[in-house]
PDB file of C-alpha atoms in Angstrom:
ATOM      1  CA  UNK A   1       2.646   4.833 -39.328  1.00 51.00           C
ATOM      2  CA  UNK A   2       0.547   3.014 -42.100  1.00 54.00           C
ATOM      3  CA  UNK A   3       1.548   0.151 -43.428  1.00 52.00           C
ATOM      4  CA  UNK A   4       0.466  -1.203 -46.605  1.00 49.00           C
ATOM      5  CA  UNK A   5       0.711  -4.375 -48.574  1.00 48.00           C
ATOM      6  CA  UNK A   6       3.170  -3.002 -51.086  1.00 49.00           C
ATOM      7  CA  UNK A   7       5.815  -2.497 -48.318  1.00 64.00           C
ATOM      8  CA  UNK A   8       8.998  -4.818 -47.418  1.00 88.00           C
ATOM      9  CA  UNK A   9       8.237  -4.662 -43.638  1.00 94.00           C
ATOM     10  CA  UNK A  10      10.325  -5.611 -41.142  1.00 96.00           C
ATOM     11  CA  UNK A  11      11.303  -5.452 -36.855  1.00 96.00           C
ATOM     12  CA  UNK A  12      14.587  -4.800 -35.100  1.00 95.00           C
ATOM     13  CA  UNK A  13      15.194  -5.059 -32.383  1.00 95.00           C
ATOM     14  CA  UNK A  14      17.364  -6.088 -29.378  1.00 93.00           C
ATOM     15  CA  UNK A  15      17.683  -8.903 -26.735  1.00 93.00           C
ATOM     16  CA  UNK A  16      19.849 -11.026 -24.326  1.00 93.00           C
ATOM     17  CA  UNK A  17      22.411 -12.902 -26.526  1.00 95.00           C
ATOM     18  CA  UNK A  18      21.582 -16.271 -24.560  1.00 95.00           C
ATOM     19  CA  UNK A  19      18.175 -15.482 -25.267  1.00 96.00           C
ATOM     20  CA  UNK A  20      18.589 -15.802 -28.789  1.00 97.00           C
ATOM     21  CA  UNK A  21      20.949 -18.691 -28.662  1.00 97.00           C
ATOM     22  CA  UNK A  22      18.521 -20.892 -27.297  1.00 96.00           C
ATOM     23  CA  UNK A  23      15.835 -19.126 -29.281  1.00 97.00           C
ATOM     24  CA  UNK A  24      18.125 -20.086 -32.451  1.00 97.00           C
ATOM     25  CA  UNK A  25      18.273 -23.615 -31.106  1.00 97.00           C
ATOM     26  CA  UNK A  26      14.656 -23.935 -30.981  1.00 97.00           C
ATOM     27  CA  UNK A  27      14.322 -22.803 -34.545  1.00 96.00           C
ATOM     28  CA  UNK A  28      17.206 -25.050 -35.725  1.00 97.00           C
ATOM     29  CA  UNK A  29      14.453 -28.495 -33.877  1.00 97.00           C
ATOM     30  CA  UNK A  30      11.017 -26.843 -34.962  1.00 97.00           C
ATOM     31  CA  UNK A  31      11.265 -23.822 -37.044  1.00 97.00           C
ATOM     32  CA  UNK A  32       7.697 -23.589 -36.592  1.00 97.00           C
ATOM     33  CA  UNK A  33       7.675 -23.594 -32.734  1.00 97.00           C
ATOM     34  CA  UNK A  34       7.403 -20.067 -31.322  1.00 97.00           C
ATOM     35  CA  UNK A  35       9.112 -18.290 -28.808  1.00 97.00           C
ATOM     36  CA  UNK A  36       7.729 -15.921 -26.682  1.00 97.00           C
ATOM     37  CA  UNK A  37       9.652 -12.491 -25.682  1.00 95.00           C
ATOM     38  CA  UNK A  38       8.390  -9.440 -23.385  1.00 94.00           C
ATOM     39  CA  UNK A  39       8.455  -5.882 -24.632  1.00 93.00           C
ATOM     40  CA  UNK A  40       7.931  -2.667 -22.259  1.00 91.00           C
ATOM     41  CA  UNK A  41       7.066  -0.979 -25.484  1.00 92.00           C
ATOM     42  CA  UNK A  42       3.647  -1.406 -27.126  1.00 94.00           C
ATOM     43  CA  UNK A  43       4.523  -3.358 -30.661  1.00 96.00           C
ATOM     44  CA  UNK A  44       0.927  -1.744 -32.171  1.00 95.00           C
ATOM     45  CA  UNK A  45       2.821  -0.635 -35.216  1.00 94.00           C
ATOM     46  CA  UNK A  46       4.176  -3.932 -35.476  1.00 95.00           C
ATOM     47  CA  UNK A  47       0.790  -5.555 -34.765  1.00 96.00           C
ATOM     48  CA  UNK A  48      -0.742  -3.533 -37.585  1.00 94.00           C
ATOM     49  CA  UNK A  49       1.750  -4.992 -40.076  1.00 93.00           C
ATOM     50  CA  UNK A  50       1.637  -8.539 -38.844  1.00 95.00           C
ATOM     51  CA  UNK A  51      -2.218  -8.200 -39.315  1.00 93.00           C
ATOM     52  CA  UNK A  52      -2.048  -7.345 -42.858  1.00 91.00           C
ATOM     53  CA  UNK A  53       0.807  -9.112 -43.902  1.00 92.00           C
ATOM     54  CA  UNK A  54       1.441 -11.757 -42.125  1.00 94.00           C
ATOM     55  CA  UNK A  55       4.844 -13.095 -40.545  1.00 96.00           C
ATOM     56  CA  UNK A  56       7.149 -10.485 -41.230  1.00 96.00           C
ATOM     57  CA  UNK A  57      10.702 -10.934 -40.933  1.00 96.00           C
ATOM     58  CA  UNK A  58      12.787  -9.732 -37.102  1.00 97.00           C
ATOM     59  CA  UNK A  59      16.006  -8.677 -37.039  1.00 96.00           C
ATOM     60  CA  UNK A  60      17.957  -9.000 -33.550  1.00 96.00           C
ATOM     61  CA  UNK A  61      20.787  -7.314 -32.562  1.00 94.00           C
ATOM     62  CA  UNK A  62      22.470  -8.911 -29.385  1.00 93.00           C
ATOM     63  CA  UNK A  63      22.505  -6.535 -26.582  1.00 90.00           C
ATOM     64  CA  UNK A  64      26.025  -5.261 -26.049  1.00 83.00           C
ATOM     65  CA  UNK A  65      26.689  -6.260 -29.683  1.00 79.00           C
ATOM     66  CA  UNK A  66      28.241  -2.840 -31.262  1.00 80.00           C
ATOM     67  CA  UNK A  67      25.721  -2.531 -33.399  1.00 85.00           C
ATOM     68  CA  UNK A  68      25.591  -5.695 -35.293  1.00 92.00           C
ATOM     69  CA  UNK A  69      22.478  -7.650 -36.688  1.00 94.00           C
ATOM     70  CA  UNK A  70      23.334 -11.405 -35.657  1.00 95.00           C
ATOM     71  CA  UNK A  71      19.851 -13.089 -35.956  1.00 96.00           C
ATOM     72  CA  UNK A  72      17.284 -13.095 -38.140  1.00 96.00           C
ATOM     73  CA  UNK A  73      13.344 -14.650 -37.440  1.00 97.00           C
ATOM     74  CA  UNK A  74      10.104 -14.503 -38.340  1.00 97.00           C
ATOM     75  CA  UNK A  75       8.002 -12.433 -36.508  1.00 98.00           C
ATOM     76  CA  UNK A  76       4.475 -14.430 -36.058  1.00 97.00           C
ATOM     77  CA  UNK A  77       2.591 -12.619 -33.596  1.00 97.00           C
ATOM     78  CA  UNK A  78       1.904  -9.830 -31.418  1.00 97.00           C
ATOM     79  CA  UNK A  79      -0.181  -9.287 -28.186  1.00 97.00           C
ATOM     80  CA  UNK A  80      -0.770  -6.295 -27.353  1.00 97.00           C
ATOM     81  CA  UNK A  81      -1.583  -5.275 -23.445  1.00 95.00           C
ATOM     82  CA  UNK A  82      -1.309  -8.756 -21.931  1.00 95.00           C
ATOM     83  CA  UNK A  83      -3.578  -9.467 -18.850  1.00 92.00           C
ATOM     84  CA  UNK A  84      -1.660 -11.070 -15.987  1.00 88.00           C
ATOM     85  CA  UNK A  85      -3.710 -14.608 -15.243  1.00 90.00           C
ATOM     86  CA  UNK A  86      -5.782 -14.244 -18.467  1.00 93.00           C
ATOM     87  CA  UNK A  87      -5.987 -17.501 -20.380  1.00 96.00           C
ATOM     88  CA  UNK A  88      -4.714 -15.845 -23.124  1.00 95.00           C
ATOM     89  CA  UNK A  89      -1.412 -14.465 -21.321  1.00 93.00           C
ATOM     90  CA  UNK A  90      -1.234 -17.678 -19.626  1.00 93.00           C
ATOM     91  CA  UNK A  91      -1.035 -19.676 -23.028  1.00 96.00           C
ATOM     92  CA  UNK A  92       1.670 -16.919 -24.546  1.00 95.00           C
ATOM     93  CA  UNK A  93       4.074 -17.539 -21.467  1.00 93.00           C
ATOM     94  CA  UNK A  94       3.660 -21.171 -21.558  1.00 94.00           C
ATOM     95  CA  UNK A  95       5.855 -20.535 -24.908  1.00 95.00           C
ATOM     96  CA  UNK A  96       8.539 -18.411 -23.500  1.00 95.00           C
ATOM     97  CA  UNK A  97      12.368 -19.435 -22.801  1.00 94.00           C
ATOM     98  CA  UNK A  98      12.777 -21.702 -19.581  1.00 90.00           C
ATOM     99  CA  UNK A  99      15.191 -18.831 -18.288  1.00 89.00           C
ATOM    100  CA  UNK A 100      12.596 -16.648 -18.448  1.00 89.00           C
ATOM    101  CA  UNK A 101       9.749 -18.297 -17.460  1.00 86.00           C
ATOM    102  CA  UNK A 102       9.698 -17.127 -13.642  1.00 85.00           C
ATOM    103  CA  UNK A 103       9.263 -13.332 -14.720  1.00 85.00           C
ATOM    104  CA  UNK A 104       5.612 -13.213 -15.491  1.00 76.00           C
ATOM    105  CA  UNK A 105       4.017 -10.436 -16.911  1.00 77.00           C
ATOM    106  CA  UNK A 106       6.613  -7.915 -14.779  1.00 74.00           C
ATOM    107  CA  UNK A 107       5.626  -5.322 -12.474  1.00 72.00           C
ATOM    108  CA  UNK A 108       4.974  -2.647 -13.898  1.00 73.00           C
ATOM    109  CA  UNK A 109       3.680  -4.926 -16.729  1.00 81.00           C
ATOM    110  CA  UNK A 110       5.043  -5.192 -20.726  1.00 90.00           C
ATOM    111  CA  UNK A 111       2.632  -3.593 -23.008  1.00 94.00           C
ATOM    112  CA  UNK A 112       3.735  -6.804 -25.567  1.00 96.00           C
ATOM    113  CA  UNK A 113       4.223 -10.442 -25.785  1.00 96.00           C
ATOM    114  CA  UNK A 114       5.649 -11.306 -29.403  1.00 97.00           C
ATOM    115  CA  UNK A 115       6.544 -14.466 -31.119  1.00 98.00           C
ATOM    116  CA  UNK A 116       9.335 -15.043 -33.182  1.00 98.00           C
ATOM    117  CA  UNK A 117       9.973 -18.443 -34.713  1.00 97.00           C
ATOM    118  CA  UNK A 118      12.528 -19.823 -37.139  1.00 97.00           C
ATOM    119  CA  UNK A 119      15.470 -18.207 -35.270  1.00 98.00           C
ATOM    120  CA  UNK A 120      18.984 -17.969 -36.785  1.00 97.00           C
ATOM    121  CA  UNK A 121      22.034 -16.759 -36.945  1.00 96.00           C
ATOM    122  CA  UNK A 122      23.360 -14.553 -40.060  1.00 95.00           C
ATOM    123  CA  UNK A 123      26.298 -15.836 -41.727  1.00 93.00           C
ATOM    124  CA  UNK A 124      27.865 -12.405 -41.552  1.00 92.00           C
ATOM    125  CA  UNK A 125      26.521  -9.791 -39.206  1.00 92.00           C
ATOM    126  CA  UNK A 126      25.513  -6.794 -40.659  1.00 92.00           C
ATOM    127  CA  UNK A 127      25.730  -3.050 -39.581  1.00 93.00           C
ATOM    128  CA  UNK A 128      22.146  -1.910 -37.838  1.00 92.00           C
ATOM    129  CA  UNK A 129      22.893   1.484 -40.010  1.00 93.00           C
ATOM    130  CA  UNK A 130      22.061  -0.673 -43.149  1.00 93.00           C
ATOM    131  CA  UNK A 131      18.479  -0.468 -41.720  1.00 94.00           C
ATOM    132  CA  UNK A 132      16.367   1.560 -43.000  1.00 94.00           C
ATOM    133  CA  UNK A 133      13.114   3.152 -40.902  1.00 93.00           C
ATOM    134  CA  UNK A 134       9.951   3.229 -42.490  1.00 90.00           C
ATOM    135  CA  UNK A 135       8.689   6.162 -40.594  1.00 89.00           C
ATOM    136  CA  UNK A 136      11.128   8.596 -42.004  1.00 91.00           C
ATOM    137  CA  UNK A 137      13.163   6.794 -44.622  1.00 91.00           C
ATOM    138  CA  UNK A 138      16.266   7.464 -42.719  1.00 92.00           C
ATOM    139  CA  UNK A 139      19.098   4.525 -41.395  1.00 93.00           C
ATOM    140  CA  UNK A 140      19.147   3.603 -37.614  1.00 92.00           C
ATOM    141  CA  UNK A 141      21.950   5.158 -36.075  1.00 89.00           C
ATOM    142  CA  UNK A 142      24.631   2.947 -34.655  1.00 83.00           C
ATOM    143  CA  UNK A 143      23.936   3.466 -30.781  1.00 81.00           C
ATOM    144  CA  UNK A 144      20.051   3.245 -31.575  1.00 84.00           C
ATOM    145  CA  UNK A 145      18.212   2.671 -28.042  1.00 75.00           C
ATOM    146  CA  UNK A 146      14.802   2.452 -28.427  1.00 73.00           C
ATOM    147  CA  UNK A 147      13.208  -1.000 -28.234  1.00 79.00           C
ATOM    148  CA  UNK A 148      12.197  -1.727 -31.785  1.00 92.00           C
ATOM    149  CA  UNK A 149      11.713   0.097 -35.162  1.00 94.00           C
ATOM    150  CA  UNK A 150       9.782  -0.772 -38.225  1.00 95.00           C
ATOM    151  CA  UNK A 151      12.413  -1.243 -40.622  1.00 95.00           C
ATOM    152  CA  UNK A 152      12.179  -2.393 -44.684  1.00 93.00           C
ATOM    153  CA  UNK A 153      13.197  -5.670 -45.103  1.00 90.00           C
ATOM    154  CA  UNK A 154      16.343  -6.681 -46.630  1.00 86.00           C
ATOM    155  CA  UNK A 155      16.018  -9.311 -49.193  1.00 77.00           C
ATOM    156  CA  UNK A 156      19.831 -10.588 -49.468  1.00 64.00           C
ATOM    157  CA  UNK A 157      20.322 -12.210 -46.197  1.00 64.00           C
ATOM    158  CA  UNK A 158      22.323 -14.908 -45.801  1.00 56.00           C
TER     159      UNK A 158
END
């Protein structure tokens, strides 16, 4: 999928609701402090966007939560293929949730590390179908499973 600078790009995806919560706690201290996540899925579409746009706006949907947005970040950066004991992996994970921090890099390893900072929680939750995919201009359906999607942004969050 190409991305251009015209676009109103955005992620959603899905994660551990007491992931976020202290995630959204973080943000609510520093919202500049990151927080590191792990992705089985390789984020290069994601990557792409980041890399010509900059920080692009996440949308999380707790897992388990009936297809309701709850959070919304900034998505600040992606790596792509971490190496297990790199320096570079190394410094990522020193960023990642205490309640996470003993699983590593996984066996088999992610394909991602990404960074979301400035965590919060919507005011009202919103419907995941009122997301829109870039790839084919079509909503996500309500039971979508996959771990992210490129998504347009939505500019009337609360």
């Amino acid at each position: 999928m190409r991305i251009n600078s015209a676009e109103n790009v955005a992620v959603f995806s899905r994660n551990h609701r007491d992931y976020l919560e202290e995630a959204k706690t973080i943000g609510a201290r520093d919202p500049s402090e990151r927080v590191v996540f792990r992705a089985k899925a390789k984020w290069a579409t994601a990557e792409r966007a980041i890399g010509r746009l900059g920080p692009i706006p996440i949308y999380l949907a707790a897992i388990g939560a009936a297809g309701q947005v709850e959070y919304e970040a900034k998505l600040c950066e992606v790596l792509l293929d971490p190496v297990a004991g790199s320096p570079e992996a190394d410094e990522w994970l020193d960023h990642v949730l205490e309640a996470t921090a003993s699983e590593g890099l996984w066996d088999p390893p992610v394909s991602t590390l990404y960074a979301i900072c400035a965590c919060r929680t919507l005011k009202q939750p919103l419907p995941i179908t009122r997301l829109v995919k870039l790839s084919d201009g079509e909503p996500i359906s309500a039971d979508y499973g996959y771990s992210y999607a490129i998504v347009r942004a939505i500019d009337d969050l609360e």
